CSV table of N, CA, C and O in Angstrom, one decimal:
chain,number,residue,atom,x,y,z
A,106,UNK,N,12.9,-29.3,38.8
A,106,UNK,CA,13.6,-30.4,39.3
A,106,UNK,C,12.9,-31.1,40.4
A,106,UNK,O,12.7,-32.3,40.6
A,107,UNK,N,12.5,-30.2,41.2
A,107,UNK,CA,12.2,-31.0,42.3
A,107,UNK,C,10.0,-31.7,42.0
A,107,UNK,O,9.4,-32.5,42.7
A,108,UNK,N,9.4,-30.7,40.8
A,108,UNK,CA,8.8,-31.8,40.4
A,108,UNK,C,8.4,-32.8,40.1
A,108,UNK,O,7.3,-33.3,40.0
A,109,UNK,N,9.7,-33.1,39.9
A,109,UNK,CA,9.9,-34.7,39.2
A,109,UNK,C,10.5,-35.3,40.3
A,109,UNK,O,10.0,-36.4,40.3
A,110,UNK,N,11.2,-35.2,41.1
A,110,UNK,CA,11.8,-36.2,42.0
A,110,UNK,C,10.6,-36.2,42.7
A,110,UNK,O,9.9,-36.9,41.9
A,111,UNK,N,9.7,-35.9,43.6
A,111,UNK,CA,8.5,-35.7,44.5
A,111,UNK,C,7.7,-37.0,43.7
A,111,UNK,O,7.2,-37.7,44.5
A,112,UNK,N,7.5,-37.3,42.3
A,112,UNK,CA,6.7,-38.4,42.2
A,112,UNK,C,6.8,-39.6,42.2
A,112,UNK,O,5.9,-40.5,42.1
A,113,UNK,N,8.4,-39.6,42.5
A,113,UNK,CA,9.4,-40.7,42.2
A,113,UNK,C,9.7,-41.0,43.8
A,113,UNK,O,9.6,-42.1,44.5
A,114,UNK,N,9.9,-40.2,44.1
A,114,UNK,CA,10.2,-41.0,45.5
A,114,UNK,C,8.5,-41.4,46.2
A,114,UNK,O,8.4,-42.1,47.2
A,115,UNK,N,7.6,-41.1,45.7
A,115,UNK,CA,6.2,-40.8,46.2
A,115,UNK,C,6.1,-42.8,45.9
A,115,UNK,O,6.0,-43.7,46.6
A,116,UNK,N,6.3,-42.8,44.5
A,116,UNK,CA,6.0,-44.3,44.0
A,116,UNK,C,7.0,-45.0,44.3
A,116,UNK,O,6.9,-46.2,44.0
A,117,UNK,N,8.2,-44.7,44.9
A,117,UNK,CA,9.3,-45.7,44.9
A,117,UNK,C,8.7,-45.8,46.8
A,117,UNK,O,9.1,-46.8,47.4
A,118,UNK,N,8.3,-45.2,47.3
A,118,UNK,CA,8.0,-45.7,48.8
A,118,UNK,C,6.6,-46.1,48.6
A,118,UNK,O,6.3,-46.4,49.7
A,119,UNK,N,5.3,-46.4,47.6
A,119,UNK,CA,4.6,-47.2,47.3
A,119,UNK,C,4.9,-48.5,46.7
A,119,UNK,O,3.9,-49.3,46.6
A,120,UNK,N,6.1,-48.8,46.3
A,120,UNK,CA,6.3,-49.6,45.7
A,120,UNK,C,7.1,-50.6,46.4
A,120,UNK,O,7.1,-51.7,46.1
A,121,UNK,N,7.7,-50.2,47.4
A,121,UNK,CA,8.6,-50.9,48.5
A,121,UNK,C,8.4,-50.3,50.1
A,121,UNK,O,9.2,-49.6,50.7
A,122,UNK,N,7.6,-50.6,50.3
A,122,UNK,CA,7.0,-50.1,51.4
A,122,UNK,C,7.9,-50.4,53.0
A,122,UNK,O,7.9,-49.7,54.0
A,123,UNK,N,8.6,-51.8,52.8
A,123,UNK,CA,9.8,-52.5,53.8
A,123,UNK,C,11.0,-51.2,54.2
A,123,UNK,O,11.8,-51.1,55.1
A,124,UNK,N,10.6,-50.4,53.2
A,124,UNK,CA,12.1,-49.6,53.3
A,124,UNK,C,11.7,-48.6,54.2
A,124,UNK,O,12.5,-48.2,55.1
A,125,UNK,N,10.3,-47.9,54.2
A,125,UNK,CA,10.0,-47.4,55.1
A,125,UNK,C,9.2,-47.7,56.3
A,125,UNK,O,8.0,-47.6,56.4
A,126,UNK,N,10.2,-48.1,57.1
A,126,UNK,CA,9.4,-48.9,58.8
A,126,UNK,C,9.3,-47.8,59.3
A,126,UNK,O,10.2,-47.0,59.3
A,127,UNK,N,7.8,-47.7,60.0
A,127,UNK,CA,7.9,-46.4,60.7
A,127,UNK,C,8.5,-46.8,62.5
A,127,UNK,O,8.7,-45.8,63.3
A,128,UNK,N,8.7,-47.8,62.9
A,128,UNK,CA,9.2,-47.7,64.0
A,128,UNK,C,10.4,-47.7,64.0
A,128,UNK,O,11.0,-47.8,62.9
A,129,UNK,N,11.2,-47.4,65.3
A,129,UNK,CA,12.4,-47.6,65.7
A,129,UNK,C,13.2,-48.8,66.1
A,129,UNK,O,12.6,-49.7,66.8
A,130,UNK,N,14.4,-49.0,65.8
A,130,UNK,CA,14.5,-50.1,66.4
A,130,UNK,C,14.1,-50.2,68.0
A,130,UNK,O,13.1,-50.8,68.3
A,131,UNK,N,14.8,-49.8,68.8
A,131,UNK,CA,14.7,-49.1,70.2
A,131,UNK,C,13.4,-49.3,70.5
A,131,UNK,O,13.2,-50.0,71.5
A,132,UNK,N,12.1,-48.7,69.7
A,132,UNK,CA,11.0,-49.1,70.2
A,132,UNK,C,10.7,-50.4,70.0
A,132,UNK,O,10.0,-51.0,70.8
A,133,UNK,N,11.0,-51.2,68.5
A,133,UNK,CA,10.5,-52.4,68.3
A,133,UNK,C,11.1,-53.3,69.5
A,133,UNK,O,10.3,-54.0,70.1
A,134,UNK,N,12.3,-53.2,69.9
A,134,UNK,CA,13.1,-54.2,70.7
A,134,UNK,C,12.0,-54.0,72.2
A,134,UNK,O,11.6,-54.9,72.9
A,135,UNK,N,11.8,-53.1,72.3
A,135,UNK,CA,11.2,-53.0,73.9
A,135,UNK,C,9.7,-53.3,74.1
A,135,UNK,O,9.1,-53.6,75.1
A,136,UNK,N,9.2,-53.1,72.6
A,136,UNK,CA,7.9,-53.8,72.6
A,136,UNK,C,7.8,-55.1,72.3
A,136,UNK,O,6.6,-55.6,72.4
A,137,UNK,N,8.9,-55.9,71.9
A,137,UNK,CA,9.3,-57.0,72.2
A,137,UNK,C,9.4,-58.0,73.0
A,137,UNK,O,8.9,-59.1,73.1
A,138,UNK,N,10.4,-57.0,73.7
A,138,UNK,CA,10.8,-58.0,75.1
A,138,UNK,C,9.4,-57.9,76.0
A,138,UNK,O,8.9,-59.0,76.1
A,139,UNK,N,8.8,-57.1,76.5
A,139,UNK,CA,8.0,-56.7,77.3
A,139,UNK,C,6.7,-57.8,77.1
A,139,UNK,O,6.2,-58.0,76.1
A,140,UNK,N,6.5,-58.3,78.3
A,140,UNK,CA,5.6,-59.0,78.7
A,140,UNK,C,4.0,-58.7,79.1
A,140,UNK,O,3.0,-59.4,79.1
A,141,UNK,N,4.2,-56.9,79.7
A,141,UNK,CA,3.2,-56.8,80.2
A,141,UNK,C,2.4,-55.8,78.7
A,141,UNK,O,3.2,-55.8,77.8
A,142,UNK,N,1.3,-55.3,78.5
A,142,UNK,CA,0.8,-54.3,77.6
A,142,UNK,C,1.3,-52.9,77.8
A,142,UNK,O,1.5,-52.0,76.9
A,143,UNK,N,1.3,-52.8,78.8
A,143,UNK,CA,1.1,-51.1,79.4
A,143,UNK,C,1.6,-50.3,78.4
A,143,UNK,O,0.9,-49.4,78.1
A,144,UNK,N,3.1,-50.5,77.6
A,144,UNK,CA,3.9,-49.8,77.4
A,144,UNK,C,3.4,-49.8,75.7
A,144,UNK,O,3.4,-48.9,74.9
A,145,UNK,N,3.0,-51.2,75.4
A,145,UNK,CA,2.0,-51.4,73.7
A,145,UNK,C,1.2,-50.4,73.6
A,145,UNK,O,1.0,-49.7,72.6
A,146,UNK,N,0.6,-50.2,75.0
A,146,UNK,CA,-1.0,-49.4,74.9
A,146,UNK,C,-0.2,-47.8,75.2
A,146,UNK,O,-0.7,-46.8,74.7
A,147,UNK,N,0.4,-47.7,75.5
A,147,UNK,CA,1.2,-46.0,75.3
A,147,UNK,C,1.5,-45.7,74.2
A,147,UNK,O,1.0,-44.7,73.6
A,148,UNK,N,2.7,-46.9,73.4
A,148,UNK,CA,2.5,-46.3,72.3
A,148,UNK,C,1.4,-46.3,71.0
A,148,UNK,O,1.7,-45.7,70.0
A,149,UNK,N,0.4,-46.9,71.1
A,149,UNK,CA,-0.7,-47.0,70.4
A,149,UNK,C,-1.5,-45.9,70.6
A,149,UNK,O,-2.2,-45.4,69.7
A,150,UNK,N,-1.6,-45.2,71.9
A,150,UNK,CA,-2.2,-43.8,72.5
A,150,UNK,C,-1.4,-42.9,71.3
A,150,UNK,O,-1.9,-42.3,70.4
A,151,UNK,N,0.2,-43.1,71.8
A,151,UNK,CA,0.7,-41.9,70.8
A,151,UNK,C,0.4,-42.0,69.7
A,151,UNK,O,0.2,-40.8,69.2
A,152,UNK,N,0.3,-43.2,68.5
A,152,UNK,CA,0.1,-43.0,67.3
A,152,UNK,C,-1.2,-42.4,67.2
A,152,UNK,O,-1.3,-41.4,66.5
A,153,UNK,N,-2.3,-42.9,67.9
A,153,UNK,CA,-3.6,-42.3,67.9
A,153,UNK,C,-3.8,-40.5,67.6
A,153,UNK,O,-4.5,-39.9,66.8
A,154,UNK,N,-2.9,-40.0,68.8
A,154,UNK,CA,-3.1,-38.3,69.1
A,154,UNK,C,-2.4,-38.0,67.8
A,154,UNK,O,-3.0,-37.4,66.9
A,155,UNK,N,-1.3,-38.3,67.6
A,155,UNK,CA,-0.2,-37.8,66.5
A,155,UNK,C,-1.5,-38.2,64.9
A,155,UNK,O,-1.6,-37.4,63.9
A,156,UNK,N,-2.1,-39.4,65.0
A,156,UNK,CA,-2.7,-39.3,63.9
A,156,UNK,C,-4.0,-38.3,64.0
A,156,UNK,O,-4.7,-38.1,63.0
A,157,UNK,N,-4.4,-37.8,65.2
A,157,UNK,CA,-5.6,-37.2,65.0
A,157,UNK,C,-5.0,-35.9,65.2
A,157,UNK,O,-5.0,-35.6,64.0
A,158,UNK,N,-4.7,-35.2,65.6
A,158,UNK,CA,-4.2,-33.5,65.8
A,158,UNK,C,-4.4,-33.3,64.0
A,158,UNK,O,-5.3,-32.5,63.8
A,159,UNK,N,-3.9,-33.7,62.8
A,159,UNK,CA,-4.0,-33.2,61.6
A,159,UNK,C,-5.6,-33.1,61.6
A,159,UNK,O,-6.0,-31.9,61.3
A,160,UNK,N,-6.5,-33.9,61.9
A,160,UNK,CA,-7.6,-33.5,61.2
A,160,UNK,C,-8.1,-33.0,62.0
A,160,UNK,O,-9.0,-32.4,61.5
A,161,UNK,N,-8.0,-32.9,63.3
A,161,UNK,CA,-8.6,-31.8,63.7
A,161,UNK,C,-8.3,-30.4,63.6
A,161,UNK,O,-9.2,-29.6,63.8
A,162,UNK,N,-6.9,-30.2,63.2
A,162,UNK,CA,-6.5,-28.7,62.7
A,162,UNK,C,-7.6,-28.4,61.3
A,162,UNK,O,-8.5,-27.6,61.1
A,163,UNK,N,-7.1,-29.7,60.3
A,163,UNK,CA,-7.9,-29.3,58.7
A,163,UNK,C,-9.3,-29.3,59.1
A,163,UNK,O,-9.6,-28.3,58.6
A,164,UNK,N,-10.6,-29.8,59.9
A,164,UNK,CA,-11.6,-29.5,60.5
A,164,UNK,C,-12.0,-27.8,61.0
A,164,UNK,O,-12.9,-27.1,60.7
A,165,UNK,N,-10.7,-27.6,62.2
A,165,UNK,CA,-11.2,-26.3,62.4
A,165,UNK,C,-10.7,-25.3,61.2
A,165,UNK,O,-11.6,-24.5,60.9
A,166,UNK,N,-9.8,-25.2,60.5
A,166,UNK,CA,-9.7,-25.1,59.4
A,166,UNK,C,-10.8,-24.3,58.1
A,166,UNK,O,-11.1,-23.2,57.5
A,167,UNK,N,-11.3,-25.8,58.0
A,167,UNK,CA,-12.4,-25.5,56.9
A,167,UNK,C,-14.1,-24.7,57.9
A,167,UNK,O,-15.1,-24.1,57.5
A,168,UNK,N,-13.6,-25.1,59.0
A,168,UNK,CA,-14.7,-24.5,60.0
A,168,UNK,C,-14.6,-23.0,60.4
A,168,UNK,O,-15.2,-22.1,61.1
A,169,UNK,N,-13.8,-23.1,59.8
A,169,UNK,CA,-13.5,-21.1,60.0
A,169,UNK,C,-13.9,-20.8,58.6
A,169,UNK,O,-15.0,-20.2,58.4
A,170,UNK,N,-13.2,-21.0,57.8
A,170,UNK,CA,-13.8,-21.1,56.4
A,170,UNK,C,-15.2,-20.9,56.1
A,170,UNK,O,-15.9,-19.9,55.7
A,171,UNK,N,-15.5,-21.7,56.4
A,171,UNK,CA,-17.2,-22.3,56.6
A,171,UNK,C,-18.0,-20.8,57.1
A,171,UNK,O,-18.7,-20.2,56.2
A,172,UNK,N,-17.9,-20.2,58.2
A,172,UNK,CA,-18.2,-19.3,59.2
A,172,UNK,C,-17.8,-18.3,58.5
A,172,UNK,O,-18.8,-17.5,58.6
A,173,UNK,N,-16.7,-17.7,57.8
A,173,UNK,CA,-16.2,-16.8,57.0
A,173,UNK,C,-17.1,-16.6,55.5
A,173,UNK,O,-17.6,-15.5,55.2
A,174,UNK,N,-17.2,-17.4,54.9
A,174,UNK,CA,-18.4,-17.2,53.4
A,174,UNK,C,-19.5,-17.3,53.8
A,174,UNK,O,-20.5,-16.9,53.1
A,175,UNK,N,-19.8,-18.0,55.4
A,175,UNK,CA,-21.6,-18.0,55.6
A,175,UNK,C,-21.8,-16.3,55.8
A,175,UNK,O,-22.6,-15.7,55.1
A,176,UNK,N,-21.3,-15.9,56.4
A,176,UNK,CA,-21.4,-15.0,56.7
A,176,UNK,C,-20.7,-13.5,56.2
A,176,UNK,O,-20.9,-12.4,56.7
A,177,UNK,N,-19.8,-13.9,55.0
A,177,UNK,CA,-20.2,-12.7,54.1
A,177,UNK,C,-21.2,-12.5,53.0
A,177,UNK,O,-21.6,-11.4,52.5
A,178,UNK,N,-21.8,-14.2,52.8
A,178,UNK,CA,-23.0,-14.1,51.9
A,178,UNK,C,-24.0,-14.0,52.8
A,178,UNK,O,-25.0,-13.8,52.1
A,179,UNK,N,-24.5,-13.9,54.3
A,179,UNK,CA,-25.9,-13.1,54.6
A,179,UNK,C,-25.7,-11.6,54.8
A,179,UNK,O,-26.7,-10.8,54.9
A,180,UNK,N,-24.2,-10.9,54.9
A,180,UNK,CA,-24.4,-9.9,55.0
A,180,UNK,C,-25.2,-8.8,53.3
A,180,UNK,O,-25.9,-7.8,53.3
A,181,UNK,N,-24.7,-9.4,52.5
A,181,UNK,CA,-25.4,-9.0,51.2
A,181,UNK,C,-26.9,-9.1,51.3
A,181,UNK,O,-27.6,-8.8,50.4
């Protein structure tokens, strides 16, 4: 069951993309009103960190990986 729904909601949020706004209202309104950047450039920081922590996990990751088969194949 849950096969089949996972592709469907996968394309139906490709397909209508409006439905999923990743902001808040709360934040849209206050990045709105606001005159000065400060508070733009905070949250632009946060999307930044929140978008990079995944690849740097999958990096160290495959970097252990990596270090793990190098070195069971020179031990042979």
């Amino acid at each position: 069951m849950a096969k089949k729904i996972i592709p469907i909601l996968v394309i139906g949020l490709v397909l209508f993309p409006e439905l999923v706004e990743a902001q808040c209202a709360m934040c849209r309104a206050a990045l709105e009103s606001e005159a000065d950047t400060s508070q733009a450039e905070g949250i632009n920081n946060g999307i930044v960190y929140l978008m990079a922590i995944p690849y740097i996990l999958v990096a160290g990751l495959f970097f252990i990986i990596y270090r793990k088969l190098r070195t069971r194949n020179t031990v042979v």
